[in-house]
Amino acid sequence: MSDTSQAAPEASLGARLHASARQLVRDHRPAEALPMLDRLARLPGLDAAAALLRAEALAALEQLPAAEAAADLALAADPAWSAALQLRARIRLARGQARGAIDDAAAAVMATPWDAGAKALLGTALLEDRCFDTAIWFLGEAMRADPANPGTQSRLGQAFMRAGRHEAAAEILAHCVAASGGAPALVALQAQNALLAGDAAGAEAMLRAALAAGATDAALHSVLAHALLTHGQMADAAPHFTAAARLAPRDGYLAHLAAAANGIGTDRATDSYVTALFDGYAPRFEHSLLALGYRVPGLFRRAIERALPEVAAGRARLGPVLDLGCGTGLVGVALADYLGGPLTGVDLSRGMLEQAAAKHLYAELLQLEIGAALDRAWPPQAVVTLADVLIYLGQLEPVIGGCRRALAADGLLVFSAESFTPADPAGQGWRLLPSGRYAHAPAYLRHCLAAAGFAILEWREEDLRLEADGPIGGVVVVARPVGH
């Protein structure tokens, strides 16, 4: 038999396998497609096509590392393959790898500059990376090329919203809602934009109308709960946080707020809650804190001056300093003129770290969860600070113990905490408040310090900031390892 006669059946078989596997993926049956793709990959010249479709199937099954590896194989055959680049960009976005997704989507735009989908994908990746103006440009280009695409329109509206351009966002999102017949996710986005623009009443009206019409969506309940909180209506917000958490059971942000609203004790806020809270809050964080009379960085400075008079007098310098939960770097600003060694900042929120980096005070900024940060082997630190960090943790023994390991033998631990003084019948030492923050019993704070080997140098009750119902009381504590 000639080579030509052998090739024809194999080509025919490959076409049938590819078409069948592709249809299974389109029909949301990706697991059934995988055996066919195994066979397809063994046919001459079809391994790249099989790899690309395998990547799509594995992504649908949420097996993202394997999906990315399959996309890598497809791109090994043709590094400029736009479809493969776009698929890998979407996989990387799903894995939280916005920078890698930007690289892939940009390469896809270069390979196929006429492709509106590639431009929309690049805009989406830039939006996730908080490059709002550039995201708006690419999403606008995609919308001009494909003006009827509802996904591109809604992402452009979201980009305007996140950039703080609420009037432009309102116009686009109103069109999206009307064109979709009131799709719940779009109504929630429209209401979120109104809420961020300061129109809580308008947001509430939109959301209640959607719910009254029978819509069921986690985002509707979540945004409505936040709108109610702007008026201090915690009791009314609680059932909506609960409904949102039930409709989105894998959302750690909603789970934490539902627990707080319903008085359910947990030992710490979820990482996803802290990240979502502060990534969204970062651009206006300092302005908001100043409006609330935030005092903690200044209180830390004064406490360190009292503990280290040689530093306060200018006869000694401070450092190295580890600023855990550094946020936008306000503690770094407060201590800047005393520093004589490196200042390192750690925060879970990339948005906060970007704001801190702009101050040009930190030798290093690390995006890490606090436990992971304290598991590192640090050079002995002169000072470890936790400014309004413990309010996102219930159980404190691991963190206080980790701070002790990071400190020099004569170093200082400086932290703030919201506290409560009534009886603690549960005996656990902390409470999850309706605000989503934790308060700690003074006796529990003292226990954690003693257990970790700290002696308390200073314990000062202070008003940490203001809220609508008055000052928030707490403590500022300075401690040093026992024996120094």
CSV table of C-alpha atoms in Angstrom, one decimal:
chain,number,residue,atom,x,y,z
A,1,MET,CA,0.0,0.0,0.0
A,2,SER,CA,1.4,3.4,-0.9
A,3,ASP,CA,2.0,6.2,1.6
A,4,THR,CA,-0.8,8.2,-0.1
A,5,SER,CA,-3.3,5.5,0.4
A,6,GLN,CA,-2.4,5.2,4.1
A,7,ALA,CA,-2.5,9.0,4.6
A,8,ALA,CA,-6.0,9.4,3.3
A,9,PRO,CA,-7.8,7.2,5.9
A,10,GLU,CA,-5.7,8.8,8.7
A,11,ALA,CA,-6.6,12.3,7.5
A,12,SER,CA,-10.3,11.3,7.4
A,13,LEU,CA,-10.1,9.7,10.8
A,14,GLY,CA,-8.3,12.7,12.2
A,15,ALA,CA,-11.0,15.1,10.9
A,16,ARG,CA,-13.8,12.9,12.4
A,17,LEU,CA,-12.1,12.7,15.8
A,18,HIS,CA,-11.4,16.4,15.8
A,19,ALA,CA,-14.9,17.3,14.9
A,20,SER,CA,-16.4,14.9,17.4
A,21,ALA,CA,-14.2,16.1,20.2
A,22,ARG,CA,-14.8,19.7,19.4
A,23,GLN,CA,-18.6,19.2,19.5
A,24,LEU,CA,-18.3,17.5,22.9
A,25,VAL,CA,-16.4,20.4,24.3
A,26,ARG,CA,-19.0,22.8,22.8
A,27,ASP,CA,-21.8,20.7,24.4
A,28,HIS,CA,-20.1,21.1,27.8
A,29,ARG,CA,-19.0,17.4,27.9
A,30,PRO,CA,-15.2,18.0,28.0
A,31,ALA,CA,-14.4,14.8,30.0
A,32,GLU,CA,-15.9,12.7,27.1
A,33,ALA,CA,-13.7,14.5,24.6
A,34,LEU,CA,-10.4,13.6,26.3
A,35,PRO,CA,-10.1,10.0,25.1
A,36,MET,CA,-10.7,11.1,21.5
A,37,LEU,CA,-8.0,13.7,21.9
A,38,ASP,CA,-5.6,11.1,23.1
A,39,ARG,CA,-6.2,9.2,19.8
A,40,LEU,CA,-6.0,12.3,17.8
A,41,ALA,CA,-2.6,13.3,19.3
A,42,ARG,CA,-1.1,10.0,18.0
A,43,LEU,CA,-2.0,10.7,14.4
A,44,PRO,CA,0.8,12.3,12.3
A,45,GLY,CA,0.6,16.1,12.1
A,46,LEU,CA,-2.4,16.4,14.4
A,47,ASP,CA,-0.7,16.7,17.8
A,48,ALA,CA,-0.9,20.6,17.8
A,49,ALA,CA,-4.6,20.6,17.0
A,50,ALA,CA,-5.2,17.9,19.7
A,51,ALA,CA,-3.2,19.9,22.2
A,52,LEU,CA,-5.2,23.1,21.7
A,53,LEU,CA,-8.5,21.3,22.0
A,54,ARG,CA,-7.2,19.4,25.0
A,55,ALA,CA,-6.3,22.7,26.6
A,56,GLU,CA,-9.9,24.0,26.1
A,57,ALA,CA,-11.4,20.8,27.5
A,58,LEU,CA,-9.1,20.8,30.6
A,59,ALA,CA,-9.9,24.5,31.2
A,60,ALA,CA,-13.6,23.7,31.1
A,61,LEU,CA,-12.9,21.0,33.8
A,62,GLU,CA,-11.0,23.6,35.8
A,63,GLN,CA,-7.8,21.6,35.6
A,64,LEU,CA,-5.9,24.8,34.9
A,65,PRO,CA,-2.3,23.8,35.3
A,66,ALA,CA,-2.8,20.9,32.9
A,67,ALA,CA,-4.7,23.2,30.6
A,68,GLU,CA,-1.9,25.7,30.4
A,69,ALA,CA,0.6,22.9,29.8
A,70,ALA,CA,-1.5,21.7,26.8
A,71,ALA,CA,-1.7,25.2,25.5
A,72,ASP,CA,2.1,25.4,25.8
A,73,LEU,CA,2.3,22.3,23.5
A,74,ALA,CA,0.1,23.8,20.9
A,75,LEU,CA,2.2,27.0,20.9
A,76,ALA,CA,5.4,25.0,20.6
A,77,ALA,CA,4.2,24.1,17.1
A,78,ASP,CA,3.4,27.7,16.2
A,79,PRO,CA,4.3,30.5,18.7
A,80,ALA,CA,2.2,33.0,16.8
A,81,TRP,CA,-1.0,30.9,16.7
A,82,SER,CA,-3.5,33.5,17.8
A,83,ALA,CA,-6.2,31.1,18.9
A,84,ALA,CA,-3.7,29.3,21.1
A,85,LEU,CA,-2.4,32.5,22.5
A,86,GLN,CA,-5.9,33.7,23.4
A,87,LEU,CA,-6.8,30.4,25.0
A,88,ARG,CA,-3.6,30.5,27.2
A,89,ALA,CA,-4.4,34.1,28.1
A,90,ARG,CA,-7.8,33.1,29.3
A,91,ILE,CA,-6.4,30.2,31.3
A,92,ARG,CA,-3.8,32.4,32.9
A,93,LEU,CA,-6.5,34.9,33.8
A,94,ALA,CA,-8.4,32.1,35.5
A,95,ARG,CA,-5.2,31.3,37.4
A,96,GLY,CA,-4.7,34.9,38.5
A,97,GLN,CA,-1.7,35.4,36.3
A,98,ALA,CA,-2.7,38.8,34.7
A,99,ARG,CA,0.8,39.7,33.6
A,100,GLY,CA,1.2,36.4,31.7
A,101,ALA,CA,-2.3,36.8,30.2
A,102,ILE,CA,-1.3,40.3,29.0
A,103,ASP,CA,1.7,39.0,27.2
A,104,ASP,CA,-0.3,36.3,25.5
A,105,ALA,CA,-3.2,38.6,24.5
A,106,ALA,CA,-0.8,41.3,23.2
A,107,ALA,CA,1.0,38.7,21.1
A,108,ALA,CA,-2.4,37.6,19.7
A,109,VAL,CA,-3.2,41.2,18.8
A,110,MET,CA,0.1,41.5,17.0
A,111,ALA,CA,-0.5,38.2,15.2
A,112,THR,CA,-4.1,39.0,14.2
A,113,PRO,CA,-4.6,42.8,14.5
A,114,TRP,CA,-8.0,42.6,12.9
A,115,ASP,CA,-9.4,40.3,15.6
A,116,ALA,CA,-11.7,42.2,17.9
A,117,GLY,CA,-11.8,39.3,20.3
A,118,ALA,CA,-8.0,39.5,20.8
A,119,LYS,CA,-8.3,43.2,21.6
A,120,ALA,CA,-11.1,42.6,24.0
A,121,LEU,CA,-9.1,39.9,25.8
A,122,LEU,CA,-6.1,42.2,26.1
A,123,GLY,CA,-8.4,44.9,27.5
A,124,THR,CA,-9.8,42.4,30.0
A,125,ALA,CA,-6.3,41.3,31.1
A,126,LEU,CA,-5.2,44.9,31.5
A,127,LEU,CA,-8.3,45.6,33.6
A,128,GLU,CA,-7.4,42.7,35.9
A,129,ASP,CA,-3.9,44.2,36.2
A,130,ARG,CA,-5.4,47.5,37.2
A,131,CYS,CA,-4.1,49.3,34.0
A,132,PHE,CA,-7.4,51.0,33.6
A,133,ASP,CA,-6.7,53.7,31.0
A,134,THR,CA,-4.9,51.2,28.6
A,135,ALA,CA,-7.7,48.6,29.2
A,136,ILE,CA,-10.3,51.3,28.3
A,137,TRP,CA,-8.4,52.0,25.0
A,138,PHE,CA,-8.2,48.4,23.9
A,139,LEU,CA,-11.8,47.6,24.9
A,140,GLY,CA,-12.9,50.7,23.1
A,141,GLU,CA,-11.0,49.5,20.0
A,142,ALA,CA,-12.7,46.1,20.3
A,143,MET,CA,-16.1,47.7,20.6
A,144,ARG,CA,-15.6,49.8,17.6
A,145,ALA,CA,-14.6,46.7,15.6
A,146,ASP,CA,-17.6,44.7,17.0
A,147,PRO,CA,-20.1,47.1,18.4
A,148,ALA,CA,-22.8,44.6,19.1
A,149,ASN,CA,-20.7,42.4,21.4
A,150,PRO,CA,-22.4,42.5,24.8
A,151,GLY,CA,-19.4,41.1,26.7
A,152,THR,CA,-17.1,43.8,25.4
A,153,GLN,CA,-19.6,46.5,26.2
A,154,SER,CA,-20.0,45.3,29.8
A,155,ARG,CA,-16.3,45.0,30.3
A,156,LEU,CA,-15.8,48.5,29.0
A,157,GLY,CA,-18.4,49.8,31.4
A,158,GLN,CA,-16.6,47.9,34.2
A,159,ALA,CA,-13.3,49.5,33.2
A,160,PHE,CA,-14.8,53.0,33.3
A,161,MET,CA,-16.3,52.2,36.7
A,162,ARG,CA,-13.0,50.9,38.2
A,163,ALA,CA,-11.2,53.9,36.8
A,164,GLY,CA,-13.6,56.1,38.7
A,165,ARG,CA,-15.3,57.5,35.5
A,166,HIS,CA,-18.8,56.7,36.8
A,167,GLU,CA,-20.8,58.8,34.3
A,168,ALA,CA,-19.3,57.1,31.3
A,169,ALA,CA,-19.8,53.7,33.1
A,170,ALA,CA,-23.4,54.5,33.9
A,171,GLU,CA,-24.1,55.3,30.2
A,172,ILE,CA,-22.6,52.1,28.9
A,173,LEU,CA,-24.0,49.9,31.6
A,174,ALA,CA,-27.5,51.3,31.2
A,175,HIS,CA,-27.4,50.4,27.5
A,176,CYS,CA,-26.1,46.9,28.4
A,177,VAL,CA,-28.9,46.3,30.9
A,178,ALA,CA,-31.6,47.4,28.4
A,179,ALA,CA,-30.1,45.4,25.6
A,180,SER,CA,-30.0,42.3,27.8
A,181,GLY,CA,-33.5,42.6,29.1
A,182,GLY,CA,-32.3,43.2,32.7
A,183,ALA,CA,-29.7,40.5,33.0
A,184,PRO,CA,-29.1,40.2,36.8
A,185,ALA,CA,-25.3,40.3,36.6
A,186,LEU,CA,-25.5,43.5,34.6
A,187,VAL,CA,-28.0,45.1,36.9
A,188,ALA,CA,-25.7,44.3,39.8
A,189,LEU,CA,-22.8,46.0,37.9
A,190,GLN,CA,-24.9,49.0,37.1
A,191,ALA,CA,-26.0,49.3,40.8
A,192,GLN,CA,-22.4,48.9,42.0
A,193,ASN,CA,-21.3,51.8,39.8
A,194,ALA,CA,-24.1,53.9,41.2
A,195,LEU,CA,-23.1,53.0,44.7
A,196,LEU,CA,-19.4,53.9,44.1
A,197,ALA,CA,-20.6,57.2,42.6
A,198,GLY,CA,-22.4,58.0,45.9
A,199,ASP,CA,-25.9,57.1,44.9
A,200,ALA,CA,-26.8,54.4,47.4
A,201,ALA,CA,-30.5,55.1,47.1
A,202,GLY,CA,-30.4,54.7,43.3
A,203,ALA,CA,-28.4,51.5,43.6
A,204,GLU,CA,-30.9,50.1,46.1
A,205,ALA,CA,-33.8,50.9,43.9
A,206,MET,CA,-32.3,49.1,40.9
A,207,LEU,CA,-31.5,46.0,43.0
A,208,ARG,CA,-34.8,45.8,44.7
A,209,ALA,CA,-36.6,46.1,41.3
A,210,ALA,CA,-34.5,43.2,39.9
A,211,LEU,CA,-35.2,41.0,42.9
A,212,ALA,CA,-38.9,41.8,42.9
A,213,ALA,CA,-38.9,40.7,39.2
A,214,GLY,CA,-37.7,37.3,40.4
A,215,ALA,CA,-34.0,37.6,39.6
A,216,THR,CA,-31.7,35.3,41.6
A,217,ASP,CA,-28.1,36.2,41.7
A,218,ALA,CA,-25.4,36.5,44.3
A,219,ALA,CA,-24.2,39.8,43.0
A,220,LEU,CA,-27.6,41.4,43.4
A,221,HIS,CA,-27.8,40.4,47.0
A,222,SER,CA,-24.2,41.4,47.7
A,223,VAL,CA,-24.4,44.9,46.2
A,224,LEU,CA,-27.7,45.5,47.9
A,225,ALA,CA,-26.2,44.5,51.3
A,226,HIS,CA,-23.4,47.0,50.7
A,227,ALA,CA,-25.9,49.7,49.8
A,228,LEU,CA,-27.8,49.1,53.0
A,229,LEU,CA,-24.6,49.3,55.0
A,230,THR,CA,-23.9,52.8,53.7
A,231,HIS,CA,-27.0,53.8,55.8
A,232,GLY,CA,-26.0,51.7,58.8
A,233,GLN,CA,-28.7,49.1,58.2
A,234,MET,CA,-26.8,46.0,59.3
A,235,ALA,CA,-29.9,44.1,60.3
A,236,ASP,CA,-31.4,44.6,56.8
A,237,ALA,CA,-28.1,43.8,55.1
A,238,ALA,CA,-27.5,40.5,56.9
A,239,PRO,CA,-30.1,38.3,55.0
A,240,HIS,CA,-28.7,39.6,51.7
A,241,PHE,CA,-25.1,38.7,52.7
A,242,THR,CA,-26.4,35.3,53.7
A,243,ALA,CA,-28.3,34.8,50.4
A,244,ALA,CA,-25.3,36.0,48.4
A,245,ALA,CA,-23.0,33.5,50.2
A,246,ARG,CA,-25.4,30.6,49.6
A,247,LEU,CA,-25.7,31.5,45.9
A,248,ALA,CA,-21.9,31.7,45.6
A,249,PRO,CA,-20.6,29.1,48.0
A,250,ARG,CA,-17.0,29.3,46.8
A,251,ASP,CA,-16.7,33.1,47.3
A,252,GLY,CA,-14.6,33.7,50.4
A,253,TYR,CA,-15.4,37.4,50.5
A,254,LEU,CA,-19.1,36.8,50.7
A,255,ALA,CA,-18.6,33.9,53.2
A,256,HIS,CA,-16.8,36.2,55.6
A,257,LEU,CA,-19.3,39.0,55.4
A,258,ALA,CA,-22.2,36.6,55.9
A,259,ALA,CA,-20.5,35.1,59.0
A,260,ALA,CA,-19.9,38.6,60.4
A,261,ALA,CA,-23.4,39.8,59.7
A,262,ASN,CA,-24.9,36.8,61.4
A,263,GLY,CA,-22.6,36.7,64.4
A,264,ILE,CA,-20.9,33.5,63.4
A,265,GLY,CA,-17.4,33.2,64.8
A,266,THR,CA,-14.5,32.3,62.5
A,267,ASP,CA,-10.8,32.3,63.4
A,268,ARG,CA,-9.8,34.7,60.6
A,269,ALA,CA,-11.0,36.6,57.5
A,270,THR,CA,-10.4,34.7,54.3
A,271,ASP,CA,-7.6,35.7,52.1
A,272,SER,CA,-10.1,36.4,49.3
A,273,TYR,CA,-12.0,38.7,51.5
A,274,VAL,CA,-8.9,40.8,52.4
A,275,THR,CA,-7.7,40.9,48.8
A,276,ALA,CA,-11.0,41.9,47.4
A,277,LEU,CA,-11.6,44.5,50.1
A,278,PHE,CA,-8.3,46.3,49.7
A,279,ASP,CA,-7.7,45.9,46.0
A,280,GLY,CA,-11.0,47.7,45.4
A,281,TYR,CA,-10.3,50.2,48.2
A,282,ALA,CA,-6.6,51.0,47.4
A,283,PRO,CA,-7.0,54.1,45.2
A,284,ARG,CA,-9.2,55.9,47.8
A,285,PHE,CA,-7.8,54.2,51.0
A,286,GLU,CA,-5.7,57.1,52.3
A,287,HIS,CA,-8.3,59.7,51.6
A,288,SER,CA,-10.9,57.6,53.4
A,289,LEU,CA,-8.7,57.0,56.4
A,290,LEU,CA,-7.9,60.7,56.8
A,291,ALA,CA,-11.6,61.5,56.7
A,292,LEU,CA,-12.0,59.0,59.5
A,293,GLY,CA,-9.3,60.6,61.7
A,294,TYR,CA,-7.0,57.6,61.4
A,295,ARG,CA,-4.4,57.8,64.1
A,296,VAL,CA,-2.5,54.5,64.1
A,297,PRO,CA,0.7,55.4,62.1
A,298,GLY,CA,1.2,58.5,64.3
A,299,LEU,CA,0.5,56.5,67.4
A,300,PHE,CA,3.2,54.0,66.4
A,301,ARG,CA,5.7,56.7,65.8
A,302,ARG,CA,5.1,58.2,69.3
A,303,ALA,CA,5.3,54.7,70.9
A,304,ILE,CA,8.6,53.9,69.2
A,305,GLU,CA,10.0,57.3,70.3
A,306,ARG,CA,9.1,56.5,73.9
A,307,ALA,CA,10.6,53.0,73.7
A,308,LEU,CA,13.7,54.1,71.8
A,309,PRO,CA,14.7,57.6,73.1
A,310,GLU,CA,18.1,57.4,71.3
A,311,VAL,CA,16.3,57.1,68.0
A,312,ALA,CA,13.9,59.9,68.9
A,313,ALA,CA,16.8,62.2,69.8
A,314,GLY,CA,18.6,61.4,66.5
A,315,ARG,CA,21.5,59.6,68.1
A,316,ALA,CA,20.6,56.2,66.6
A,317,ARG,CA,18.8,55.0,63.6
A,318,LEU,CA,16.0,52.5,63.2
A,319,GLY,CA,16.1,49.3,61.1
A,320,PRO,CA,15.6,46.9,59.7
A,321,VAL,CA,11.8,47.2,59.9
A,322,LEU,CA,9.2,44.7,58.8
A,323,ASP,CA,5.8,46.3,58.2
A,324,LEU,CA,3.3,43.5,58.0
A,325,GLY,CA,0.0,44.5,56.3
A,326,CYS,CA,1.7,47.6,55.1
A,327,GLY,CA,-1.2,48.8,53.0
A,328,THR,CA,-0.4,52.0,51.2
A,329,GLY,CA,2.7,52.6,53.3
A,330,LEU,CA,1.4,55.0,56.0
A,331,VAL,CA,3.5,53.5,58.7
A,332,GLY,CA,6.5,53.8,56.4
A,333,VAL,CA,5.8,57.5,56.0
A,334,ALA,CA,5.4,57.9,59.8
A,335,LEU,CA,8.8,56.3,60.4
A,336,ALA,CA,10.7,57.5,57.3
A,337,ASP,CA,13.0,60.0,59.0
A,338,TYR,CA,14.1,57.5,61.7
A,339,LEU,CA,15.1,54.7,59.3
A,340,GLY,CA,18.7,53.6,59.1
A,341,GLY,CA,18.1,50.1,57.7
A,342,PRO,CA,15.9,48.5,55.1
A,343,LEU,CA,12.1,48.9,55.4
A,344,THR,CA,10.2,45.8,54.1
A,345,GLY,CA,6.4,45.9,53.4
A,346,VAL,CA,4.2,42.8,53.2
A,347,ASP,CA,0.5,42.9,52.1
A,348,LEU,CA,-1.9,40.5,50.5
A,349,SER,CA,-3.4,43.2,48.2
A,350,ARG,CA,-1.5,44.1,45.1
A,351,GLY,CA,-3.4,47.4,44.8
A,352,MET,CA,-2.2,48.4,48.2
A,353,LEU,CA,1.4,47.5,47.4
A,354,GLU,CA,1.3,49.7,44.2
A,355,GLN,CA,0.2,52.6,46.4
A,356,ALA,CA,3.1,51.9,48.8
A,357,ALA,CA,5.6,51.6,46.0
A,358,ALA,CA,4.8,55.1,44.8
A,359,LYS,CA,6.1,56.5,48.1
A,360,HIS,CA,9.7,55.2,47.4
A,361,LEU,CA,10.3,54.3,51.0
A,362,TYR,CA,10.4,50.5,51.0
A,363,ALA,CA,13.5,48.5,50.1
A,364,GLU,CA,11.2,45.6,49.2
A,365,LEU,CA,7.4,45.0,48.9
A,366,LEU,CA,6.1,41.5,49.0
A,367,GLN,CA,2.6,40.2,48.1
A,368,LEU,CA,2.2,37.5,50.7
A,369,GLU,CA,-0.4,36.3,53.2
A,370,ILE,CA,0.9,37.1,56.7
A,371,GLY,CA,1.4,33.5,57.7
A,372,ALA,CA,3.5,32.8,54.6
A,373,ALA,CA,5.5,35.9,55.2
A,374,LEU,CA,6.3,34.9,58.8
A,375,ASP,CA,7.3,31.4,57.7
A,376,ARG,CA,10.2,33.0,55.9
A,377,ALA,CA,13.7,33.2,57.4
A,378,TRP,CA,14.1,36.9,58.1
A,379,PRO,CA,17.3,38.7,59.1
A,380,PRO,CA,16.7,39.8,62.7
A,381,GLN,CA,14.4,42.8,62.6
A,382,ALA,CA,14.7,45.8,64.9
A,383,VAL,CA,10.9,46.5,64.6
A,384,VAL,CA,7.9,44.5,63.4
A,385,THR,CA,4.7,46.5,63.0
A,386,LEU,CA,1.1,45.4,62.5
A,387,ALA,CA,-1.1,48.5,62.0
A,388,ASP,CA,-4.8,47.4,61.9
A,389,VAL,CA,-3.8,43.9,60.8
A,390,LEU,CA,-5.1,41.9,63.7
A,391,ILE,CA,-8.6,43.2,63.0
A,392,TYR,CA,-8.7,40.6,60.2
A,393,LEU,CA,-7.5,37.7,62.4
A,394,GLY,CA,-9.3,36.0,65.3
A,395,GLN,CA,-6.8,33.5,66.6
A,396,LEU,CA,-3.5,35.3,67.1
A,397,GLU,CA,-1.0,32.8,68.6
A,398,PRO,CA,0.5,31.8,65.2
A,399,VAL,CA,1.1,35.4,64.1
A,400,ILE,CA,2.5,36.7,67.4
A,401,GLY,CA,4.8,33.7,67.6
A,402,GLY,CA,5.9,34.3,64.0
A,403,CYS,CA,6.7,37.9,64.9
A,404,ARG,CA,8.9,36.8,67.8
A,405,ARG,CA,10.9,34.6,65.4
A,406,ALA,CA,11.4,37.5,63.0
A,407,LEU,CA,12.6,40.0,65.7
A,408,ALA,CA,16.1,40.6,66.9
A,409,ALA,CA,16.7,39.7,70.6
A,410,ASP,CA,16.2,43.3,71.6
A,411,GLY,CA,13.6,44.2,68.9
A,412,LEU,CA,10.2,45.7,69.2
A,413,LEU,CA,6.8,44.4,68.3
A,414,VAL,CA,4.3,47.3,67.8
A,415,PHE,CA,0.6,46.5,67.0
A,416,SER,CA,-2.8,48.0,67.2
A,417,ALA,CA,-6.0,46.0,68.0
A,418,GLU,CA,-9.7,46.7,68.4
A,419,SER,CA,-10.6,45.5,71.9
A,420,PHE,CA,-13.7,44.6,73.9
A,421,THR,CA,-14.0,44.6,77.6
A,422,PRO,CA,-17.3,42.9,78.5
A,423,ALA,CA,-17.4,39.3,79.6
A,424,ASP,CA,-16.1,36.7,77.2
A,425,PRO,CA,-18.4,33.7,78.0
A,426,ALA,CA,-17.1,31.7,75.0
A,427,GLY,CA,-13.6,32.1,76.3
A,428,GLN,CA,-12.0,32.2,72.8
A,429,GLY,CA,-10.7,35.7,73.3
A,430,TRP,CA,-12.0,37.3,70.1
A,431,ARG,CA,-15.2,38.3,68.4
A,432,LEU,CA,-16.1,38.7,64.8
A,433,LEU,CA,-18.0,42.0,64.6
A,434,PRO,CA,-20.8,42.9,62.2
A,435,SER,CA,-18.3,45.2,60.5
A,436,GLY,CA,-16.3,42.1,59.4
A,437,ARG,CA,-13.4,43.0,61.7
A,438,TYR,CA,-12.3,41.2,64.8
A,439,ALA,CA,-12.0,42.6,68.3
A,440,HIS,CA,-9.8,41.0,71.0
A,441,ALA,CA,-10.1,40.7,74.7
A,442,PRO,CA,-7.2,42.4,76.5
A,443,ALA,CA,-6.6,39.2,78.5
A,444,TYR,CA,-6.3,37.2,75.3
A,445,LEU,CA,-3.8,39.7,73.8
A,446,ARG,CA,-1.7,39.5,77.0
A,447,HIS,CA,-1.9,35.7,76.9
A,448,CYS,CA,-0.7,35.5,73.3
A,449,LEU,CA,2.3,37.9,74.0
A,450,ALA,CA,3.3,35.9,77.1
A,451,ALA,CA,3.0,32.6,75.3
A,452,ALA,CA,5.3,33.8,72.5
A,453,GLY,CA,7.9,35.1,75.0
A,454,PHE,CA,7.2,38.8,75.0
A,455,ALA,CA,7.2,41.3,77.8
A,456,ILE,CA,4.9,44.3,77.4
A,457,LEU,CA,6.7,47.7,77.4
A,458,GLU,CA,3.6,49.8,76.8
A,459,TRP,CA,-0.1,49.3,76.6
A,460,ARG,CA,-2.2,52.3,75.7
A,461,GLU,CA,-5.9,52.5,75.2
A,462,GLU,CA,-6.6,54.8,72.2
A,463,ASP,CA,-9.3,55.9,69.8
A,464,LEU,CA,-7.9,54.4,66.6
A,465,ARG,CA,-10.3,56.2,64.1
A,466,LEU,CA,-13.9,57.4,63.7
A,467,GLU,CA,-16.9,55.7,62.2
A,468,ALA,CA,-20.5,56.9,61.7
A,469,ASP,CA,-21.5,55.8,65.3
A,470,GLY,CA,-18.5,57.4,67.0
A,471,PRO,CA,-14.8,56.6,67.8
A,472,ILE,CA,-13.5,53.1,67.5
A,473,GLY,CA,-11.6,52.2,70.6
A,474,GLY,CA,-8.6,49.9,70.8
A,475,VAL,CA,-5.1,49.5,72.1
A,476,VAL,CA,-1.6,50.2,70.8
A,477,VAL,CA,0.9,47.8,72.3
A,478,VAL,CA,4.7,47.7,72.3
A,479,ALA,CA,6.4,44.5,73.4
A,480,ARG,CA,10.0,43.2,73.5
A,481,PRO,CA,11.3,39.6,73.8
A,482,VAL,CA,11.6,38.5,77.4
A,483,GLY,CA,15.0,39.2,78.9
A,484,HIS,CA,15.7,42.5,77.1
